Short mmCIF file of C-alpha atoms in Angstrom, two decimals:
data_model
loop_
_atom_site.label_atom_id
_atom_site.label_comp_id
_atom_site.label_asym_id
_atom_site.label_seq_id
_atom_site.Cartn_x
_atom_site.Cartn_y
_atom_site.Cartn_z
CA UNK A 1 -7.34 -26.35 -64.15
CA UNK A 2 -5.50 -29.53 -64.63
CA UNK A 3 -2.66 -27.85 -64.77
CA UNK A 4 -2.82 -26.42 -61.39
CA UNK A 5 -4.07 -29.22 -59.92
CA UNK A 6 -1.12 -31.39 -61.26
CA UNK A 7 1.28 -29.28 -59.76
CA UNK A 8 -0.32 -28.91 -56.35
CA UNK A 9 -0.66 -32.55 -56.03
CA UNK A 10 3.24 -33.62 -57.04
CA UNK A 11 3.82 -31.29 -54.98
CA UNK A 12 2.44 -32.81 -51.72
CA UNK A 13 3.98 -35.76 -53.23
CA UNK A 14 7.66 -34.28 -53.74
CA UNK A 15 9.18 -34.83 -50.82
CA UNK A 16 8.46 -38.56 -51.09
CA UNK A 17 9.88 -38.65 -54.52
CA UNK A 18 12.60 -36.73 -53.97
CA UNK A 19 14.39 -39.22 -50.67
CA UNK A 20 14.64 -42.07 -52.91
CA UNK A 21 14.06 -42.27 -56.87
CA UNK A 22 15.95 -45.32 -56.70
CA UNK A 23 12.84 -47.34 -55.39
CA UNK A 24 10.82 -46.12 -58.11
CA UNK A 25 12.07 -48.57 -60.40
CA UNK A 26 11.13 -51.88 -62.27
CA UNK A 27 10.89 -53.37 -58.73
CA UNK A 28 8.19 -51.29 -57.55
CA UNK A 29 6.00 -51.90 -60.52
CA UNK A 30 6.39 -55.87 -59.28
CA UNK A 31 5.64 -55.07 -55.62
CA UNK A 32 2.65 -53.23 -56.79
CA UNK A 33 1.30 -56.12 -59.10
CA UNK A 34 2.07 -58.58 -56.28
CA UNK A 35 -0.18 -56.10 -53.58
CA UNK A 36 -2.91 -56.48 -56.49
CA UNK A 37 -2.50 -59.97 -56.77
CA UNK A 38 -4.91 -62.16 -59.07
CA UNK A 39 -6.81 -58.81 -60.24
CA UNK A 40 -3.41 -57.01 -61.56
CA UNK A 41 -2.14 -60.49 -63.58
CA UNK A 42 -5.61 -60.75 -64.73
CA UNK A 43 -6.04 -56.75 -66.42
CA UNK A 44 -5.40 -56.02 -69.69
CA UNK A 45 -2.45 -54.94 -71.15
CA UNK A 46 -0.53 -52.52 -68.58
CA UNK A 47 -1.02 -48.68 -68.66
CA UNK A 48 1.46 -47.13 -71.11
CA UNK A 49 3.41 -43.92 -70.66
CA UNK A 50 0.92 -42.20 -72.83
CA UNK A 51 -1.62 -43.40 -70.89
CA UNK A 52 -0.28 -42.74 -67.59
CA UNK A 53 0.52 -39.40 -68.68
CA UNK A 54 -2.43 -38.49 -70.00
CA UNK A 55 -4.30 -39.01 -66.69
CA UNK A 56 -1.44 -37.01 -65.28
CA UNK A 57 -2.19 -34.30 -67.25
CA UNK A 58 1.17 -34.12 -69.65
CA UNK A 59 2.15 -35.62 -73.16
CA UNK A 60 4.87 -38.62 -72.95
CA UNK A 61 6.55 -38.68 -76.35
CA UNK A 62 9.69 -39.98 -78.60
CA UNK A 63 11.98 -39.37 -80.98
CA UNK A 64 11.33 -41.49 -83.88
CA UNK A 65 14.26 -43.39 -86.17
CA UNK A 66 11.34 -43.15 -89.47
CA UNK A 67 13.95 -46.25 -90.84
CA UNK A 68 13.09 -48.10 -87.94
CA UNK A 69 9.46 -47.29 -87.79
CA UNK A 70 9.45 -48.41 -91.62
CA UNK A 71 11.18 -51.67 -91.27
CA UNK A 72 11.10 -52.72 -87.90
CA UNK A 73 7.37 -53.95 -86.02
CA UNK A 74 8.41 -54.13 -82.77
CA UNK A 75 9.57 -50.60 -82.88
CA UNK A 76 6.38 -49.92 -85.22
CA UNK A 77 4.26 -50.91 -82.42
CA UNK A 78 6.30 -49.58 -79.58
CA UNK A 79 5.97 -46.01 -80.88
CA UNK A 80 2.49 -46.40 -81.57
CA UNK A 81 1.11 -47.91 -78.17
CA UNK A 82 3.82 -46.71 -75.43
CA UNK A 83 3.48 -42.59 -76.69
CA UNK A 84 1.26 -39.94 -76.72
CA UNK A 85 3.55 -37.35 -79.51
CA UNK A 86 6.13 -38.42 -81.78
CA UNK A 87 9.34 -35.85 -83.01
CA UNK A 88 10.96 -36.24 -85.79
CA UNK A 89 14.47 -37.60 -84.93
CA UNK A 90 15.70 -36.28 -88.25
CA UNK A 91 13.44 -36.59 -90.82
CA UNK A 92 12.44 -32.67 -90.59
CA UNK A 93 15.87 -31.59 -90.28
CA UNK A 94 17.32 -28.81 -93.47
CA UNK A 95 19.88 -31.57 -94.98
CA UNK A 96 17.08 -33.82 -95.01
CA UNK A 97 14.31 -31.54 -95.85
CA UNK A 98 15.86 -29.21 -98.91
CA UNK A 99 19.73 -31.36 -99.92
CA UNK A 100 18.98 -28.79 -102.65
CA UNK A 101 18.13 -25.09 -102.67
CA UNK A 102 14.86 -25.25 -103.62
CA UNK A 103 14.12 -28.53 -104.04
CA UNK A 104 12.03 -30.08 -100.93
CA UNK A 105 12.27 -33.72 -99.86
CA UNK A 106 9.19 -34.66 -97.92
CA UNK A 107 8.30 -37.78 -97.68
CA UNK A 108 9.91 -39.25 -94.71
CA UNK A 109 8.60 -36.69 -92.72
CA UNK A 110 5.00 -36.54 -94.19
CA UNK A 111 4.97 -40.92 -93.16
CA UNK A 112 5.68 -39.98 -89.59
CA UNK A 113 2.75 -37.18 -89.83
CA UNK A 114 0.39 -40.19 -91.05
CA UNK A 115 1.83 -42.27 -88.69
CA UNK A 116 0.91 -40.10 -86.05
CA UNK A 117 -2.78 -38.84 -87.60
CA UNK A 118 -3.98 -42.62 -87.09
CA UNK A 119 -2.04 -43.51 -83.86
CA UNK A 120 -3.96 -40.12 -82.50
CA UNK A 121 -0.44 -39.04 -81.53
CA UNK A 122 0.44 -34.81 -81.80
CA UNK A 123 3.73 -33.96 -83.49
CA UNK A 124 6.60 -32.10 -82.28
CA UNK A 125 8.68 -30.15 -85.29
CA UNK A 126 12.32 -30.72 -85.09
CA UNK A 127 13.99 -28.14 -85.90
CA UNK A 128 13.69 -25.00 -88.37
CA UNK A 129 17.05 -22.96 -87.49
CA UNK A 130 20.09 -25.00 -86.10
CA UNK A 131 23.82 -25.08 -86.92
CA UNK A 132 24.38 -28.59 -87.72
CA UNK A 133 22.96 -31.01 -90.36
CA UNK A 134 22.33 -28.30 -92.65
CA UNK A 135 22.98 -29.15 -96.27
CA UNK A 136 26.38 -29.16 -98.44
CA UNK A 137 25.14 -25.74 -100.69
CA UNK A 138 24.17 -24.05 -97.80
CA UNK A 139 27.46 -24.43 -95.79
CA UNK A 140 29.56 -23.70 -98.60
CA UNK A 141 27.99 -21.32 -100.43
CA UNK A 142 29.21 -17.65 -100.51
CA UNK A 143 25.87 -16.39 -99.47
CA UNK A 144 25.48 -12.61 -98.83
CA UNK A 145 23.84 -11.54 -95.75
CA UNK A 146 20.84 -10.21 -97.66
CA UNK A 147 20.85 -13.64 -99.68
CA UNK A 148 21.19 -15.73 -96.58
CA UNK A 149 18.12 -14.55 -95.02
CA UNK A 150 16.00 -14.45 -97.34
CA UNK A 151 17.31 -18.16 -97.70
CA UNK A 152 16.06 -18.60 -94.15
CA UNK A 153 12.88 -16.49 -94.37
CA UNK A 154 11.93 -19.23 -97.21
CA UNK A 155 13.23 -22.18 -95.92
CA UNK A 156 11.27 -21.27 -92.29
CA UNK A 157 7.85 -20.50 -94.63
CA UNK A 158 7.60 -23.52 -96.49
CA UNK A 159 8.64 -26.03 -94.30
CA UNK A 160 6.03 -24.29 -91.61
CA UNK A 161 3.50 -24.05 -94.30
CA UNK A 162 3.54 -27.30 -95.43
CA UNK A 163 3.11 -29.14 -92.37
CA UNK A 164 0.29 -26.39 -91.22
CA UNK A 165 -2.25 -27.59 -88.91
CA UNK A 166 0.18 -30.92 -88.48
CA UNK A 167 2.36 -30.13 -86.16
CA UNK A 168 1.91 -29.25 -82.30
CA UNK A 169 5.14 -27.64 -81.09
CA UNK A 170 7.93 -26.51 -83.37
CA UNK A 171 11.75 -26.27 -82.21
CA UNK A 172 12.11 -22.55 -83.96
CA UNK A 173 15.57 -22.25 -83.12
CA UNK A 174 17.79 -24.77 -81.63
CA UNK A 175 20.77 -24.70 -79.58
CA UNK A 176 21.72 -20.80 -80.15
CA UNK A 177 23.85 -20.48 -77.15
CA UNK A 178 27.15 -21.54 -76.00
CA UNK A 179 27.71 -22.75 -72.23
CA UNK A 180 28.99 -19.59 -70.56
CA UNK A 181 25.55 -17.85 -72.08
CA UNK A 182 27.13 -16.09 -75.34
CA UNK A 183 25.61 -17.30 -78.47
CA UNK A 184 26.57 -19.50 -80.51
CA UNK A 185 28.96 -18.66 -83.48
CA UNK A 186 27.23 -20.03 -86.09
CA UNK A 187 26.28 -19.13 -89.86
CA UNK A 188 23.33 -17.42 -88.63
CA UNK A 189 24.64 -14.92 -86.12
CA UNK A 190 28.19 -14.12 -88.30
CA UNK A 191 25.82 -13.38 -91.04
CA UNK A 192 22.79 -11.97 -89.79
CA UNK A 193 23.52 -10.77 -86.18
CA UNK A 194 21.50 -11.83 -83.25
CA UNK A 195 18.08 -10.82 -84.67
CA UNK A 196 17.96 -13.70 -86.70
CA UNK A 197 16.41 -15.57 -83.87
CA UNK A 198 13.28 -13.17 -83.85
CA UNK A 199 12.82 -13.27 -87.47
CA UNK A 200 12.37 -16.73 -87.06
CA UNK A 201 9.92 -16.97 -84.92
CA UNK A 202 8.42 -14.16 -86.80
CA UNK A 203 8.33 -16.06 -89.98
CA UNK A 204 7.17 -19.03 -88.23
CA UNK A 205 4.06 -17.51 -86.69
CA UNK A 206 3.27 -15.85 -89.88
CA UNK A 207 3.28 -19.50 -91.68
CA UNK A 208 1.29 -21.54 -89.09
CA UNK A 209 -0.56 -19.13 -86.31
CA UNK A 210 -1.74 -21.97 -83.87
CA UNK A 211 1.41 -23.89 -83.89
CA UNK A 212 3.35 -23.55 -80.65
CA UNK A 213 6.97 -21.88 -81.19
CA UNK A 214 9.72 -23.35 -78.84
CA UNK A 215 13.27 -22.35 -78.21
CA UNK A 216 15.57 -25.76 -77.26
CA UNK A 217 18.61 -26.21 -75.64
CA UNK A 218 20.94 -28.17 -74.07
CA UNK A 219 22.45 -28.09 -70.77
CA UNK A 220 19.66 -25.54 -69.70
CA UNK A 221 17.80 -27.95 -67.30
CA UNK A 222 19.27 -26.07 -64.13
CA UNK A 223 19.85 -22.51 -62.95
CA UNK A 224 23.05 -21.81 -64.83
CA UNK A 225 24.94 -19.21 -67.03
CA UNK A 226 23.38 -20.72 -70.35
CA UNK A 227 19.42 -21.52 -69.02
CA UNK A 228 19.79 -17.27 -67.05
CA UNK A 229 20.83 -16.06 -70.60
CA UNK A 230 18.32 -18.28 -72.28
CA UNK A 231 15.66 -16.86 -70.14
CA UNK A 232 17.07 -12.76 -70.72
CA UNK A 233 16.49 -13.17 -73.94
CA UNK A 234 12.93 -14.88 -73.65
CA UNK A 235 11.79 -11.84 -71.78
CA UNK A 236 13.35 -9.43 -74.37
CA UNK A 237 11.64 -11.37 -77.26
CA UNK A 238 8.53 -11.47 -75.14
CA UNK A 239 8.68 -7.49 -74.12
CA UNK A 240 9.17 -6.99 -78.01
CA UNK A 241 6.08 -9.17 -78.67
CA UNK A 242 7.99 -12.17 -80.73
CA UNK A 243 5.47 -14.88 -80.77
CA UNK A 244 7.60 -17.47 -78.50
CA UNK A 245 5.61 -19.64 -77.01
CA UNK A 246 7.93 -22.10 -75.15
CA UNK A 247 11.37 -23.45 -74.18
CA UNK A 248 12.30 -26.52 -74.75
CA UNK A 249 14.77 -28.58 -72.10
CA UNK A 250 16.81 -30.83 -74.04
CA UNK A 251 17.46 -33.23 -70.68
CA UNK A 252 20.77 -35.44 -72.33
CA UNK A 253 22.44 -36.46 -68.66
CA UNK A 254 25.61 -38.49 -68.07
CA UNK A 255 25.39 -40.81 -65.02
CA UNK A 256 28.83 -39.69 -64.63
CA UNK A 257 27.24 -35.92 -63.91
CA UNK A 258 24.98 -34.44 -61.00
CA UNK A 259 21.46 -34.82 -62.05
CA UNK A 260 19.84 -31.10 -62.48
CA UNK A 261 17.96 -31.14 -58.87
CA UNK A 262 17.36 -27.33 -59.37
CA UNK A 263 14.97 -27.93 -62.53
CA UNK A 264 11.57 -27.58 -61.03
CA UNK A 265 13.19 -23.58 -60.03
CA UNK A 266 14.43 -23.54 -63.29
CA UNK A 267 11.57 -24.06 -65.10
CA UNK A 268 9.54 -22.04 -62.30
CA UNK A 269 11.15 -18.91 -64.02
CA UNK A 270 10.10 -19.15 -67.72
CA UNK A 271 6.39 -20.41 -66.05
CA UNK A 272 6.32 -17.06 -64.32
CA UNK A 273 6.89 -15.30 -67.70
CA UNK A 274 3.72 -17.19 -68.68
CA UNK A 275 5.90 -19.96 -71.01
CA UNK A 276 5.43 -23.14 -71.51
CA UNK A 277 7.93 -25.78 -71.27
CA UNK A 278 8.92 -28.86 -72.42
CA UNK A 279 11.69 -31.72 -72.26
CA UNK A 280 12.19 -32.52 -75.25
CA UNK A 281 15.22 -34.98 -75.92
CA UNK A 282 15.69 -37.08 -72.80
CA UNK A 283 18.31 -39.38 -72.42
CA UNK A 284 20.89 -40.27 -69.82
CA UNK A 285 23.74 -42.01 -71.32
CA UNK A 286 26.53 -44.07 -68.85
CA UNK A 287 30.20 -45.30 -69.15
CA UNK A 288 30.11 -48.58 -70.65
CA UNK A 289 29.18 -51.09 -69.46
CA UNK A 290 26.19 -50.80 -67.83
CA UNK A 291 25.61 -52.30 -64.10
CA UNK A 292 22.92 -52.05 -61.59
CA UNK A 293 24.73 -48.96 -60.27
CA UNK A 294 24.60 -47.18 -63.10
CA UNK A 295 20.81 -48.12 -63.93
CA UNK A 296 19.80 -46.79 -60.52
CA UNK A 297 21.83 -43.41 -61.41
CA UNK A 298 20.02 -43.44 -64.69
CA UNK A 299 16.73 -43.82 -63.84
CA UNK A 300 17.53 -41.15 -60.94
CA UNK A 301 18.52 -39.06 -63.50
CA UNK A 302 14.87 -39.17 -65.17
CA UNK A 303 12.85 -38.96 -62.54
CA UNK A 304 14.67 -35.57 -61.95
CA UNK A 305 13.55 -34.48 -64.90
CA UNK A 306 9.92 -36.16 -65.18
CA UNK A 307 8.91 -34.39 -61.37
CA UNK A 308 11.00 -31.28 -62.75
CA UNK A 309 8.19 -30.96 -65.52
CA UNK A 310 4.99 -32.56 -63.46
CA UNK A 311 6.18 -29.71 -60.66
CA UNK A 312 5.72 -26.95 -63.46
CA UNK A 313 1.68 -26.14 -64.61
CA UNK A 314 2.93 -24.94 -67.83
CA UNK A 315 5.01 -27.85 -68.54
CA UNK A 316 3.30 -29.87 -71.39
CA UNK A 317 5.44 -32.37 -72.73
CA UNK A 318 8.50 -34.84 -71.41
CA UNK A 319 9.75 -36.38 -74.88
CA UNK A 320 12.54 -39.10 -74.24
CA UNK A 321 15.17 -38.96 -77.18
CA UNK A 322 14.43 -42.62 -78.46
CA UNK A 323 13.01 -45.37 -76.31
CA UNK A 324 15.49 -48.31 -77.38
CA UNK A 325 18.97 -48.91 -77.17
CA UNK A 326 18.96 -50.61 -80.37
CA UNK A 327 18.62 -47.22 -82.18
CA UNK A 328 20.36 -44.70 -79.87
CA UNK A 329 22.61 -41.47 -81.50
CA UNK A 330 24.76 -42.05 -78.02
CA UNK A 331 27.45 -44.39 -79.23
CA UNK A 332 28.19 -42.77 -82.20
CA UNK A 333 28.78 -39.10 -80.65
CA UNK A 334 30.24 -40.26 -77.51
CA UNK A 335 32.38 -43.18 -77.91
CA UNK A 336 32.62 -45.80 -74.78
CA UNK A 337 29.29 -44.27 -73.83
CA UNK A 338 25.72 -45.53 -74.59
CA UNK A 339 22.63 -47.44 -72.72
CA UNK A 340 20.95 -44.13 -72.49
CA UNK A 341 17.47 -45.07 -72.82
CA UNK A 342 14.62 -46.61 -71.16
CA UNK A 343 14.57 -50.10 -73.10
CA UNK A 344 17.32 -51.86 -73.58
CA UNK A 345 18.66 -53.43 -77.33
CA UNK A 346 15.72 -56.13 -76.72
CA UNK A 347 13.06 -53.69 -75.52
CA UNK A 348 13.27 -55.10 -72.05
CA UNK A 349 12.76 -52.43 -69.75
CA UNK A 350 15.05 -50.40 -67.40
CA UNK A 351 14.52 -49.22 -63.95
CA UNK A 352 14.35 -46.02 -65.68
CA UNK A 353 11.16 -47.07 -67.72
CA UNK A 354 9.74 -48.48 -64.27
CA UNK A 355 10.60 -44.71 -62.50
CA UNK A 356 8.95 -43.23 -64.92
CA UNK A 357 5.78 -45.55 -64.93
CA UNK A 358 5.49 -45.06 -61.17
CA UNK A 359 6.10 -40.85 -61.39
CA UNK A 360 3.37 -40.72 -63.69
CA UNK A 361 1.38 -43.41 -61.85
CA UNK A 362 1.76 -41.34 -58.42
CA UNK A 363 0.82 -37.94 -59.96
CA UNK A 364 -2.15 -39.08 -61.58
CA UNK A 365 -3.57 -40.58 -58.05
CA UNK A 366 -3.45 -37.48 -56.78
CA UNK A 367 -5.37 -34.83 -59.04
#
């Protein structure tokens, strides 16, 4: 029932949010404390994103750098206070996980689990089948294809397994497709063929039967090539019974780019096949350096994709992809780029954190 009621009432709201997510900024959080005068300056400590969302009826969650979290208090607190689930930026990742056939690594991973058992945060698994980050003896060894999945049967089974009853939503498999819709060539398909993706989520199911199995992806947030033949093969895993549960919408954006304003149909279609969905890694990253300009575009750019999910019932989860730019993978991958997140190197915030403060605000006032 919330659900439904969410969706009906951002939708009565849409049109509003849609002429102008520019004024849902930083600035409108100040008008509204100034309407509320001496009783706003006088409340407690503002609503988080958590908070807001929870009333709204969705999870608001990070990535988490564990470094940071270790060694850092402001972030430390941040993470705890601001979210309602926590992913594993890479702490749960195969190079991190087993650097040796056999041999599991998993401490970093099992502090963020704590960490998230007393902050009474859910976790979000990231990610049991992906091309990259995998370790040094598993890209180079000569690996038959009988060899390599049982590699991958095991790997899937005790990673799942050991985090049983832990973790909320796993990213199965990650990024399998390519652009134009063909998949990916990666170890897994040259090897094993395209099945390998239901054998995951197979194995998965059979390791931890109430987590919640996700597909993720990139560049899926609109109606496109890649998101069409991301949702074909949903409905032929689903017709065939694989236990997948969910897709997961990455949401990295460029300011540079047209913000996905087709998401809410997007999303509409893998509702309809009784999904859920998720963004899972947003960001929107900008030329540097930033200006006002840009920060408007950004926090445009999620707003899109926070009333994209708030418009969808089965939508569950919006998980931004870090919360600081003091510990943002942006720089690194795309050089003269960066600024992509909500709170800037100091943990001021954006316009984007305010858009999102006010989304959340606005859709809660209206169940």
């Amino acid at each position: 029932m919330l659900k439904a009621t969410r969706s009906v009432a951002v939708g009565s709201a849409a049109a509003v949010l849609l002429v102008s997510a520019f004024t849902l900024s930083t600035s409108a959080a100040a008008d509204d404390s100034a309407r509320h005068g001496t009783q706003a300056r006088q409340s407690a400590a503002p609503q988080t994103l958590g908070g807001l969302g929870k009333k709204a009826g969705l999870r608001i969650g990070t990535a988490v750098n564990t470094t940071a979290l270790a060694e850092n208090a402001p972030y430390r607190a941040k993470v705890a206070g601001e979210f309602s689930s926590v992913t594993a930026e890479n702490v749960m990742k195969w190079e991190v996980v087993e650097p040796q056939r056999g041999t599991y690594d998993w401490a970093a991973a099992d502090e963020l689990v704590d960490f998230a058992k007393k902050n009474n945060q859910l976790v979000r698994g990231h990610t049991l089948v992906w091309h990259s980050q995998l370790p040094a003896w598993l890209n180079n060894g000569d690996f038959t294809a009988g060899q390599l999945r049982e590699i991958l049967r095991r790997h899937i089974t005790d990673q799942v397994k050991h985090f049983k009853g832990d973790i909320w939503q796993w990213d199965v498999v990650n990024e399998a497709f390519n652009d134009d819709g063909t998949l990916r060539d990666s170890i897994w398909l040259r090897k094993l063929g395209p099945g390998y993706i239901a054998d995951a989520f197979r194995w998965a199911h059979q390791a931890d039967p109430k987590a919640r199995l996700f597909i993720n992806d990139y560049n899926i947030e609109g109606v496109n090539a890649k998101s069409t033949a991301l949702y074909d093969l949903v409905t032929e895993l689903r017709e065939q019974r694989v236990p997948v549960h969910g897709v997961g919408v990455q949401g990295h954006l460029g300011v540079q780019y047209s913000a996905p304003h087709d998401i809410a149909d997007n999303l509409a279609r893998f509702d309809r096949l009784g999904l859920e969905t998720a963004i899972t890694e947003a960001d929107v990253r900008m030329p540097m350096p930033a200006d006002s300009t840009k920060l408007e575009a950004q926090a445009e750019g999620y707003g899109v994709l926070l009333r994209g999910c708030l418009l969808t019932p089965g939508c569950n989860d919006f998980t931004v992809w870090g919360f600081t730019d003091a510990y943002s993978w942006v720089p690194d991958t795309f050089p003269g780029q960066g600024a992509a997140n909500i709170l800037d190197e100091n943990y001021a915030p954006k316009p984007a954190y305010g858009t999102l403060r006010q989304t959340l605000t606005l859709a809660a006032g209206r169940h």
